[in-house]
mmCIF file of C-alpha atoms in Angstrom:
data_model
loop_
_atom_site.group_PDB
_atom_site.id
_atom_site.type_symbol
_atom_site.label_atom_id
_atom_site.label_comp_id
_atom_site.label_asym_id
_atom_site.label_seq_id
_atom_site.Cartn_x
_atom_site.Cartn_y
_atom_site.Cartn_z
ATOM 1 C CA MET W 569 15.902 -9.317 -15.017
ATOM 2 C CA VAL W 570 12.520 -7.601 -15.568
ATOM 3 C CA TYR W 571 13.175 -3.885 -15.170
ATOM 4 C CA ASN W 572 11.259 -0.632 -15.522
ATOM 5 C CA PRO W 573 13.553 1.639 -17.616
ATOM 6 C CA LEU W 574 11.884 4.753 -16.147
ATOM 7 C CA LYS W 575 12.737 3.755 -12.569
ATOM 8 C CA VAL W 576 16.135 2.101 -12.566
ATOM 9 C CA ASP W 577 19.712 3.051 -13.399
ATOM 10 C CA LEU W 578 20.338 0.397 -16.055
ATOM 11 C CA ASP W 579 24.131 0.894 -16.049
ATOM 12 C CA ALA W 580 24.261 0.404 -12.278
ATOM 13 C CA LEU W 581 22.019 -2.636 -12.575
ATOM 14 C CA ARG W 582 24.243 -4.273 -15.200
ATOM 15 C CA ALA W 583 27.354 -3.484 -13.168
ATOM 16 C CA ALA W 584 25.886 -5.101 -10.058
ATOM 17 C CA VAL W 585 24.866 -8.202 -12.006
ATOM 18 C CA ALA W 586 28.340 -8.506 -13.504
ATOM 19 C CA ALA W 587 29.908 -8.196 -10.034
ATOM 20 C CA GLU W 588 27.579 -10.511 -8.097
ATOM 21 C CA VAL W 589 26.414 -13.260 -10.465
ATOM 22 C CA PRO W 590 28.814 -16.265 -10.514
ATOM 23 C CA GLY W 591 30.692 -16.838 -13.728
ATOM 24 C CA ASP W 592 29.408 -20.396 -14.092
ATOM 25 C CA TRP W 593 25.782 -19.229 -14.277
ATOM 26 C CA ALA W 594 24.077 -18.908 -17.662
ATOM 27 C CA SER W 595 23.830 -15.418 -19.131
ATOM 28 C CA THR W 596 21.275 -13.128 -17.485
ATOM 29 C CA MET W 597 18.203 -12.447 -19.628
ATOM 30 C CA TRP W 598 17.106 -8.777 -19.714
ATOM 31 C CA PHE W 599 13.518 -7.636 -20.301
ATOM 32 C CA GLY W 600 12.431 -3.999 -20.156
ATOM 33 C CA THR W 601 8.833 -3.186 -19.315
ATOM 34 C CA THR W 602 6.727 -0.929 -21.511
ATOM 35 C CA GLU W 603 3.630 1.213 -21.098
ATOM 36 C CA ASP W 604 1.593 -1.472 -22.872
ATOM 37 C CA ASP W 605 3.152 -4.347 -20.942
ATOM 38 C CA PRO W 606 4.278 -3.349 -17.414
ATOM 39 C CA GLY W 607 5.687 -6.787 -16.563
ATOM 40 C CA PRO W 608 3.470 -9.838 -17.130
ATOM 41 C CA GLY W 609 4.663 -10.542 -20.676
ATOM 42 C CA GLN W 610 8.313 -10.126 -19.724
ATOM 43 C CA VAL W 611 7.980 -12.496 -16.746
ATOM 44 C CA ARG W 612 6.327 -15.132 -18.949
ATOM 45 C CA GLU W 613 9.202 -14.812 -21.434
ATOM 46 C CA ALA W 614 11.723 -15.198 -18.611
ATOM 47 C CA LEU W 615 9.995 -18.334 -17.313
ATOM 48 C CA LYS W 616 9.773 -19.732 -20.837
ATOM 49 C CA GLY W 617 13.510 -19.110 -21.196
ATOM 50 C CA GLY W 618 14.243 -21.238 -18.141
ATOM 51 C CA ALA W 619 14.948 -18.568 -15.528
ATOM 52 C CA THR W 620 15.621 -19.985 -12.051
ATOM 53 C CA VAL W 621 15.064 -16.637 -10.358
ATOM 54 C CA VAL W 622 13.265 -13.539 -11.670
ATOM 55 C CA ILE W 623 14.376 -10.120 -10.437
ATOM 56 C CA ALA W 624 11.781 -7.346 -10.650
ATOM 57 C CA ALA W 625 13.509 -3.973 -10.713
ATOM 58 C CA GLY W 626 11.225 -0.959 -10.378
ATOM 59 C CA GLY W 627 8.399 0.445 -8.282
ATOM 60 C CA ASP W 628 5.479 -1.254 -6.574
ATOM 61 C CA GLY W 629 3.581 -1.447 -9.876
ATOM 62 C CA THR W 630 6.360 -3.401 -11.588
ATOM 63 C CA ILE W 631 6.677 -5.712 -8.590
ATOM 64 C CA ARG W 632 2.941 -6.262 -8.408
ATOM 65 C CA ALA W 633 2.753 -7.216 -12.085
ATOM 66 C CA ALA W 634 5.687 -9.585 -11.724
ATOM 67 C CA ALA W 635 4.310 -11.173 -8.557
ATOM 68 C CA GLU W 636 0.880 -11.735 -10.112
ATOM 69 C CA THR W 637 2.445 -13.526 -13.052
ATOM 70 C CA ILE W 638 5.148 -15.592 -11.310
ATOM 71 C CA ALA W 639 2.941 -16.851 -8.430
ATOM 72 C CA GLY W 640 2.502 -20.611 -8.538
ATOM 73 C CA SER W 641 5.413 -21.171 -10.938
ATOM 74 C CA GLY W 642 7.832 -22.383 -8.259
ATOM 75 C CA VAL W 643 10.354 -19.754 -9.375
ATOM 76 C CA PRO W 644 11.284 -17.173 -6.694
ATOM 77 C CA LEU W 645 10.887 -13.430 -7.184
ATOM 78 C CA ALA W 646 13.714 -11.116 -6.080
ATOM 79 C CA LEU W 647 13.262 -7.371 -5.667
ATOM 80 C CA VAL W 648 15.259 -4.340 -6.694
ATOM 81 C CA ALA W 649 13.135 -1.625 -5.072
ATOM 82 C CA ALA W 650 13.514 1.583 -7.073
ATOM 83 C CA GLY W 651 10.138 3.284 -6.836
ATOM 84 C CA THR W 652 8.503 6.004 -4.731
ATOM 85 C CA GLY W 653 6.931 3.836 -2.028
ATOM 86 C CA ASN W 654 8.772 0.510 -2.264
ATOM 87 C CA LEU W 655 6.148 -0.848 0.118
ATOM 88 C CA LEU W 656 6.664 -4.562 -0.316
ATOM 89 C CA ALA W 657 10.414 -4.135 0.177
ATOM 90 C CA ARG W 658 9.770 -2.082 3.334
ATOM 91 C CA ASN W 659 7.445 -4.718 4.753
ATOM 92 C CA LEU W 660 10.012 -7.438 3.976
ATOM 93 C CA ASP W 661 12.689 -5.289 5.679
ATOM 94 C CA LEU W 662 14.713 -5.043 2.439
ATOM 95 C CA LEU W 663 16.835 -2.007 1.641
ATOM 96 C CA ALA W 664 15.540 0.295 -1.077
ATOM 97 C CA ASP W 665 17.822 1.867 -3.715
ATOM 98 C CA ASP W 666 20.709 -0.450 -2.835
ATOM 99 C CA ILE W 667 21.226 -2.280 -6.113
ATOM 100 C CA PRO W 668 24.379 -4.282 -5.194
ATOM 101 C CA ASN W 669 22.758 -5.622 -2.016
ATOM 102 C CA ALA W 670 19.557 -6.476 -3.897
ATOM 103 C CA ILE W 671 21.442 -8.448 -6.544
ATOM 104 C CA ARG W 672 23.501 -10.146 -3.831
ATOM 105 C CA THR W 673 20.234 -11.238 -2.172
ATOM 106 C CA ALA W 674 18.873 -12.510 -5.513
ATOM 107 C CA VAL W 675 21.976 -14.665 -5.986
ATOM 108 C CA ARG W 676 22.811 -15.787 -2.444
ATOM 109 C CA GLY W 677 19.558 -15.329 -0.519
ATOM 110 C CA VAL W 678 17.002 -17.877 0.629
ATOM 111 C CA ASP W 679 13.413 -18.450 -0.472
ATOM 112 C CA ALA W 680 10.458 -17.505 1.726
ATOM 113 C CA GLY W 681 6.725 -17.821 1.155
ATOM 114 C CA ILE W 682 4.517 -14.727 1.526
ATOM 115 C CA ASP W 683 0.832 -14.150 0.911
ATOM 116 C CA LEU W 684 -0.748 -12.928 -2.308
ATOM 117 C CA ALA W 685 -4.116 -11.190 -2.340
ATOM 118 C CA ARG W 686 -6.217 -12.399 -5.280
ATOM 119 C CA LEU W 687 -9.133 -10.335 -6.579
ATOM 120 C CA GLU W 688 -12.087 -10.867 -8.875
ATOM 121 C CA ILE W 689 -12.875 -7.269 -9.812
ATOM 122 C CA HIS W 690 -16.461 -6.354 -10.715
ATOM 123 C CA ARG W 691 -16.486 -3.756 -13.488
ATOM 124 C CA PRO W 692 -19.407 -1.589 -14.644
ATOM 125 C CA GLY W 693 -21.632 -3.513 -17.042
ATOM 126 C CA GLY W 694 -21.109 -6.839 -15.288
ATOM 127 C CA VAL W 695 -17.577 -7.500 -16.604
ATOM 128 C CA ARG W 696 -15.304 -9.523 -14.260
ATOM 129 C CA GLU W 697 -11.509 -9.275 -14.202
ATOM 130 C CA ASN W 698 -8.904 -11.213 -12.195
ATOM 131 C CA ALA W 699 -5.942 -9.447 -10.608
ATOM 132 C CA ALA W 700 -3.690 -9.688 -7.570
ATOM 133 C CA PHE W 701 -1.785 -7.420 -5.219
ATOM 134 C CA VAL W 702 0.929 -7.811 -2.608
ATOM 135 C CA VAL W 703 0.584 -4.601 -0.609
ATOM 136 C CA MET W 704 -2.731 -2.734 -0.606
ATOM 137 C CA ALA W 705 -5.915 -2.096 -2.586
ATOM 138 C CA GLY W 706 -8.430 0.643 -2.018
ATOM 139 C CA PHE W 707 -11.353 2.836 -2.924
ATOM 140 C CA GLY W 708 -11.831 6.484 -1.986
ATOM 141 C CA LEU W 709 -9.037 8.729 -0.694
ATOM 142 C CA ASP W 710 -6.284 6.264 -1.626
ATOM 143 C CA ALA W 711 -7.397 5.901 -5.240
ATOM 144 C CA LYS W 712 -8.284 9.607 -5.665
ATOM 145 C CA MET W 713 -4.905 10.591 -4.160
ATOM 146 C CA LEU W 714 -3.156 8.564 -6.872
ATOM 147 C CA ALA W 715 -5.320 10.117 -9.580
ATOM 148 C CA ASN W 716 -4.354 13.605 -8.280
ATOM 149 C CA THR W 717 -0.600 12.917 -7.950
ATOM 150 C CA ASP W 718 1.617 14.750 -10.394
ATOM 151 C CA ASP W 719 3.997 12.163 -11.900
ATOM 152 C CA GLU W 720 6.741 14.702 -12.614
ATOM 153 C CA LEU W 721 6.561 16.013 -9.045
ATOM 154 C CA LYS W 722 6.695 12.435 -7.744
ATOM 155 C CA ARG W 723 9.853 11.794 -9.770
ATOM 156 C CA ARG W 724 11.496 14.901 -8.301
ATOM 157 C CA ILE W 725 10.548 14.733 -4.600
ATOM 158 C CA GLY W 726 9.355 11.174 -4.095
ATOM 159 C CA TRP W 727 6.493 10.216 -1.776
ATOM 160 C CA LEU W 728 6.126 13.812 -0.460
ATOM 161 C CA ALA W 729 4.346 14.523 -3.765
ATOM 162 C CA TYR W 730 1.407 12.654 -2.275
ATOM 163 C CA VAL W 731 0.867 15.440 0.298
ATOM 164 C CA ASP W 732 -0.616 17.823 -2.287
ATOM 165 C CA ALA W 733 -2.602 14.957 -3.806
ATOM 166 C CA ILE W 734 -4.078 14.155 -0.395
ATOM 167 C CA ARG W 735 -5.089 17.805 0.025
ATOM 168 C CA LYS W 736 -6.969 17.696 -3.282
ATOM 169 C CA ALA W 737 -8.603 14.352 -2.452
ATOM 170 C CA LEU W 738 -9.792 15.617 0.929
ATOM 171 C CA ARG W 739 -11.820 18.336 -0.825
ATOM 172 C CA ASP W 740 -13.931 15.631 -2.417
ATOM 173 C CA GLU W 741 -16.965 15.196 -0.150
ATOM 174 C CA ASN W 742 -18.349 12.146 -1.988
ATOM 175 C CA ARG W 743 -18.754 9.176 0.303
ATOM 176 C CA LEU W 744 -18.607 5.492 -0.499
ATOM 177 C CA ARG W 745 -21.748 3.539 0.243
ATOM 178 C CA MET W 746 -21.032 -0.156 0.249
ATOM 179 C CA ALA W 747 -21.894 -3.585 1.581
ATOM 180 C CA TYR W 748 -19.217 -6.012 2.651
ATOM 181 C CA ARG W 749 -19.067 -9.612 3.798
ATOM 182 C CA THR W 750 -16.220 -11.625 5.344
ATOM 183 C CA GLU W 751 -15.700 -15.401 5.193
ATOM 184 C CA ARG W 752 -17.698 -15.607 8.411
ATOM 185 C CA GLY W 753 -20.792 -14.806 6.387
ATOM 186 C CA THR W 754 -21.867 -11.603 8.186
ATOM 187 C CA SER W 755 -23.017 -8.917 5.737
ATOM 188 C CA ARG W 756 -22.784 -5.267 6.770
ATOM 189 C CA THR W 757 -23.428 -1.925 5.124
ATOM 190 C CA VAL W 758 -21.232 1.094 5.719
ATOM 191 C CA SER W 759 -20.823 4.664 4.540
ATOM 192 C CA ALA W 760 -17.179 5.652 4.486
ATOM 193 C CA HIS W 761 -14.747 8.127 2.985
ATOM 194 C CA THR W 762 -12.173 5.454 2.164
ATOM 195 C CA LEU W 763 -11.657 1.686 2.199
ATOM 196 C CA ILE W 764 -8.119 0.264 2.205
ATOM 197 C CA VAL W 765 -7.422 -3.479 2.283
ATOM 198 C CA GLY W 766 -3.848 -4.499 3.092
ATOM 199 C CA ASN W 767 -1.776 -7.635 2.739
ATOM 200 C CA CYS W 768 0.807 -5.695 4.760
ATOM 201 C CA GLY W 769 0.507 -2.476 6.699
ATOM 202 C CA ALA W 770 3.656 -0.318 6.781
ATOM 203 C CA LEU W 771 3.908 2.902 4.722
ATOM 204 C CA PRO W 772 6.818 5.296 4.095
ATOM 205 C CA ALA W 773 8.167 7.297 7.084
ATOM 206 C CA ASN W 774 7.431 4.410 9.492
ATOM 207 C CA ILE W 775 3.656 4.965 9.267
ATOM 208 C CA LEU W 776 1.726 1.860 10.322
ATOM 209 C CA LEU W 777 -1.664 2.204 8.637
ATOM 210 C CA LEU W 778 -2.786 -1.376 9.235
ATOM 211 C CA PRO W 779 -1.224 -2.601 12.511
ATOM 212 C CA ASN W 780 -2.397 -6.208 12.168
ATOM 213 C CA ALA W 781 -1.580 -6.727 8.462
ATOM 214 C CA VAL W 782 1.457 -8.984 8.061
ATOM 215 C CA VAL W 783 2.545 -10.252 4.671
ATOM 216 C CA ASP W 784 2.975 -13.891 5.716
ATOM 217 C CA ASP W 785 0.166 -14.566 8.207
ATOM 218 C CA GLY W 786 -2.552 -15.716 5.745
ATOM 219 C CA ARG W 787 -4.870 -12.800 6.482
ATOM 220 C CA TYR W 788 -5.717 -9.289 5.254
ATOM 221 C CA GLU W 789 -6.618 -6.283 7.327
ATOM 222 C CA ALA W 790 -9.067 -3.674 6.036
ATOM 223 C CA VAL W 791 -9.782 -0.213 7.401
ATOM 224 C CA PHE W 792 -12.821 1.974 6.723
ATOM 225 C CA LEU W 793 -12.117 5.689 7.271
ATOM 226 C CA ARG W 794 -15.376 7.348 8.362
ATOM 227 C CA PRO W 795 -14.684 10.918 9.500
ATOM 228 C CA GLU W 796 -17.771 13.076 9.977
ATOM 229 C CA SER W 797 -15.908 16.267 10.850
ATOM 230 C CA VAL W 798 -12.508 17.747 11.581
ATOM 231 C CA ARG W 799 -12.698 15.938 14.923
ATOM 232 C CA GLY W 800 -13.046 12.660 13.024
ATOM 233 C CA TRP W 801 -9.915 13.399 10.954
ATOM 234 C CA LEU W 802 -8.049 14.270 14.152
ATOM 235 C CA GLN W 803 -9.071 10.919 15.612
ATOM 236 C CA ILE W 804 -7.752 9.170 12.491
ATOM 237 C CA VAL W 805 -4.458 11.054 12.608
ATOM 238 C CA PHE W 806 -4.063 10.306 16.330
ATOM 239 C CA LYS W 807 -4.778 6.565 15.939
ATOM 240 C CA ILE W 808 -2.708 5.973 12.769
ATOM 241 C CA PHE W 809 0.245 8.310 13.257
ATOM 242 C CA TRP W 810 0.562 8.368 17.037
ATOM 243 C CA GLU W 811 -0.848 5.140 18.420
ATOM 244 C CA ASN W 812 -0.008 2.805 15.500
ATOM 245 C CA GLY W 813 3.229 4.529 14.603
ATOM 246 C CA VAL W 814 4.639 5.388 18.034
ATOM 247 C CA VAL W 815 2.764 3.961 21.035
ATOM 248 C CA ARG W 816 2.217 0.499 19.606
ATOM 249 C CA ARG W 817 5.943 0.074 18.887
ATOM 250 C CA THR W 818 6.858 -0.541 22.547
ATOM 251 C CA PRO W 819 5.659 -3.205 24.985
ATOM 252 C CA LEU W 820 4.556 -0.584 27.518
ATOM 253 C CA GLY W 821 2.791 1.467 24.833
ATOM 254 C CA ARG W 822 0.718 -1.518 23.706
ATOM 255 C CA ARG W 823 -0.825 -1.632 27.150
ATOM 256 C CA LEU W 824 -1.864 2.022 26.846
ATOM 257 C CA LEU W 825 -3.789 1.861 23.556
ATOM 258 C CA THR W 826 -7.117 3.673 23.579
ATOM 259 C CA PRO W 827 -10.409 2.042 22.475
ATOM 260 C CA ASP W 828 -11.446 2.086 18.824
ATOM 261 C CA VAL W 829 -13.060 5.266 17.557
ATOM 262 C CA ALA W 830 -16.110 5.750 15.305
ATOM 263 C CA ALA W 831 -13.996 7.327 12.547
ATOM 264 C CA LEU W 832 -12.071 4.047 12.030
ATOM 265 C CA ARG W 833 -13.390 0.540 11.546
ATOM 266 C CA TYR W 834 -10.904 -2.339 11.195
ATOM 267 C CA VAL W 835 -11.762 -5.768 9.782
ATOM 268 C CA VAL W 836 -9.447 -8.824 9.662
ATOM 269 C CA GLY W 837 -10.027 -12.037 7.701
ATOM 270 C CA ARG W 838 -9.134 -14.334 4.814
ATOM 271 C CA GLU W 839 -11.905 -13.471 2.354
ATOM 272 C CA LEU W 840 -13.783 -10.264 1.666
ATOM 273 C CA GLN W 841 -16.629 -9.325 -0.675
ATOM 274 C CA VAL W 842 -17.279 -5.621 -1.328
ATOM 275 C CA ARG W 843 -20.139 -4.116 -3.361
ATOM 276 C CA LEU W 844 -20.394 -0.363 -4.032
ATOM 277 C CA SER W 845 -23.536 1.617 -4.754
ATOM 278 C CA ARG W 846 -21.822 3.211 -7.795
ATOM 279 C CA PRO W 847 -18.560 2.702 -9.729
ATOM 280 C CA GLU W 848 -15.462 4.144 -8.039
ATOM 281 C CA GLU W 849 -11.747 4.348 -8.845
ATOM 282 C CA LEU W 850 -9.811 1.325 -7.617
ATOM 283 C CA GLU W 851 -6.085 1.263 -6.822
ATOM 284 C CA LEU W 852 -3.791 -1.721 -6.497
ATOM 285 C CA ASP W 853 -0.296 -1.349 -5.052
ATOM 286 C CA GLY W 854 -0.033 2.312 -5.913
ATOM 287 C CA ASP W 855 -1.477 2.139 -9.449
ATOM 288 C CA SER W 856 -4.886 3.330 -10.598
ATOM 289 C CA PHE W 857 -6.851 0.325 -11.782
ATOM 290 C CA GLY W 858 -9.959 1.860 -13.352
ATOM 291 C CA LEU W 859 -13.593 1.958 -12.246
ATOM 292 C CA ALA W 860 -15.025 -0.907 -10.288
ATOM 293 C CA THR W 861 -18.308 -1.669 -8.545
ATOM 294 C CA GLY W 862 -16.716 -4.074 -6.071
ATOM 295 C CA PHE W 863 -14.517 -7.122 -5.719
ATOM 296 C CA ASP W 864 -14.196 -10.577 -4.235
ATOM 297 C CA LEU W 865 -10.914 -11.003 -2.362
ATOM 298 C CA ARG W 866 -9.184 -14.074 -0.997
ATOM 299 C CA ILE W 867 -5.736 -14.433 0.540
ATOM 300 C CA ASP W 868 -3.553 -17.046 -1.138
ATOM 301 C CA ALA W 869 -1.468 -17.930 1.949
ATOM 302 C CA GLY W 870 2.155 -18.473 0.997
ATOM 303 C CA GLY W 871 1.216 -18.176 -2.657
ATOM 304 C CA LEU W 872 4.275 -16.143 -3.654
ATOM 305 C CA THR W 873 7.916 -17.191 -3.205
ATOM 306 C CA VAL W 874 10.347 -14.319 -2.683
ATOM 307 C CA ARG W 875 14.114 -14.226 -2.300
ATOM 308 C CA VAL W 876 15.244 -12.656 1.011
ATOM 309 C CA PRO W 877 18.648 -12.288 2.672
ATOM 310 C CA GLU W 878 19.965 -15.369 4.452
ATOM 311 C CA GLY W 879 19.160 -15.213 8.145
ATOM 312 C CA SER W 880 16.099 -12.942 7.680
ATOM 313 C CA ARG W 881 13.321 -13.415 10.179
ATOM 314 C CA PRO W 882 9.788 -13.799 8.775
ATOM 315 C CA PRO W 883 7.674 -10.588 8.907
ATOM 316 C CA ALA W 884 5.180 -12.255 11.268
ATOM 317 C CA VAL W 885 8.012 -12.771 13.777
ATOM 318 C CA ARG W 886 9.117 -9.125 13.496
ATOM 319 C CA ALA W 887 5.571 -7.730 13.755
ATOM 320 C CA GLY W 888 5.009 -5.729 16.895
ATOM 321 C CA GLU W 889 8.657 -5.514 17.837
ATOM 322 C CA GLU W 890 10.187 -2.261 18.861
ATOM 323 C CA SER W 891 11.312 0.078 16.062
ATOM 324 C CA ASP W 892 12.314 3.690 15.685
ATOM 325 C CA PRO W 893 9.123 5.802 16.113
ATOM 326 C CA ARG W 894 10.744 9.169 15.463
ATOM 327 C CA PRO W 895 9.803 9.648 11.764
ATOM 328 C CA THR W 896 6.162 8.832 12.520
ATOM 329 C CA ALA W 897 6.096 11.073 15.582
ATOM 330 C CA LEU W 898 7.358 14.009 13.480
ATOM 331 C CA LEU W 899 4.746 13.375 10.770
ATOM 332 C CA ALA W 900 2.027 13.030 13.406
ATOM 333 C CA ALA W 901 2.902 16.466 14.811
ATOM 334 C CA ILE W 902 2.899 17.985 11.286
ATOM 335 C CA ALA W 903 -0.407 16.324 10.400
ATOM 336 C CA ILE W 904 -2.136 17.412 13.594
ATOM 337 C CA LEU W 905 -0.860 20.999 13.189
ATOM 338 C CA ALA W 906 -2.030 21.059 9.545
ATOM 339 C CA LEU W 907 -5.496 19.813 10.457
ATOM 340 C CA ALA W 908 -5.735 22.234 13.357
ATOM 341 C CA ALA W 909 -4.695 25.102 11.096
ATOM 342 C CA GLY W 910 -7.235 24.049 8.472
ATOM 343 C CA ALA W 911 -9.985 23.883 11.084
ATOM 344 C CA THR W 912 -9.031 27.333 12.423
ATOM 345 C CA VAL W 913 -9.173 28.841 8.926
ATOM 346 C CA GLY W 914 -12.582 27.244 8.321
ATOM 347 C CA ILE W 915 -14.001 28.510 11.619
ATOM 348 C CA ASN W 916 -12.671 32.047 10.980
ATOM 349 C CA ARG W 917 -14.335 32.092 7.545
ATOM 350 C CA ILE W 918 -17.672 31.090 9.069
ATOM 351 C CA LEU W 919 -17.372 33.795 11.735
ATOM 352 C CA ARG W 920 -16.504 36.474 9.139
ATOM 353 C CA ARG W 921 -19.532 35.503 7.021
ATOM 354 C CA ARG W 922 -21.825 35.753 10.007
ATOM 355 C CA SER W 923 -20.325 39.117 10.941
ATOM 356 C CA ARG W 924 -20.940 40.505 7.428
ATOM 357 C CA ARG W 925 -24.559 39.306 7.503
ATOM 358 C CA ARG W 926 -25.143 41.258 10.691
#
């Protein structure tokens, strides 16, 4: 058990292990993460101690660190999702904050292979660093949002704490200027507000940011957000919240999708090189990862073994099936109203200034 003591109820975790782990198993090894070592050292100790399954209990950061370390070992990773986003658990259709069920899956579940995104990060000064992620990586709004998120507020109200962080990030008018190349060898330049690369695409509240990103299909999906105005942000909200989150969820809706818009550019592939014109904050699976000038990404297809409930269907099979669109529809309405209100306030300010000048 590799657990984040700030995220989990340790007493509940120990009680579930005592109830679910068979008596003829060897004693469970317990390793708490620390600020200096958020998981890699503890996973290595568990493997050295002969663990036949490693359970990562915590948020997406703890799970990312465990996944990066355990990949290729042949030992499966089980999840106790206890963070704010729990994005890998969501994309694997696992229940969050259900400790007994998670331990039951770790003990009685089956092994499944999912993809791991491997990065060579380019740091300022020419330094290179290897890392991996299982959910998403990004520059721009995503990384700045995390930098602006109040940790105490996040602990109290969960992922809704990101709303205020997004508001602060949107005030930043700096754009990313970058070049990117896929495995097909075509190099392109783009100016964008945000780049997000996903190994899987579902966010909290049923939001489908990357509709073609599936955690076991051997590919990533990347999106460049390129709004030039309030109209561009409205296009993004409409495509992501309404079309991806609601319309795309039904067979009839998929026939009614509108063409791509200039404010969004999607790219799908197995390898991706990105070079920025200046260092920017990078985020991996919900954690700030310092300044970077770019990265080289490749998808390690089936590179991570995870423990899932017996009878689970692979994510690629579930992708595109009907699901409940109501949470996304509600958020779409809220987001559109908020953007419309913001645009109205901005226009009124401009009109008042012109009136005073006259």
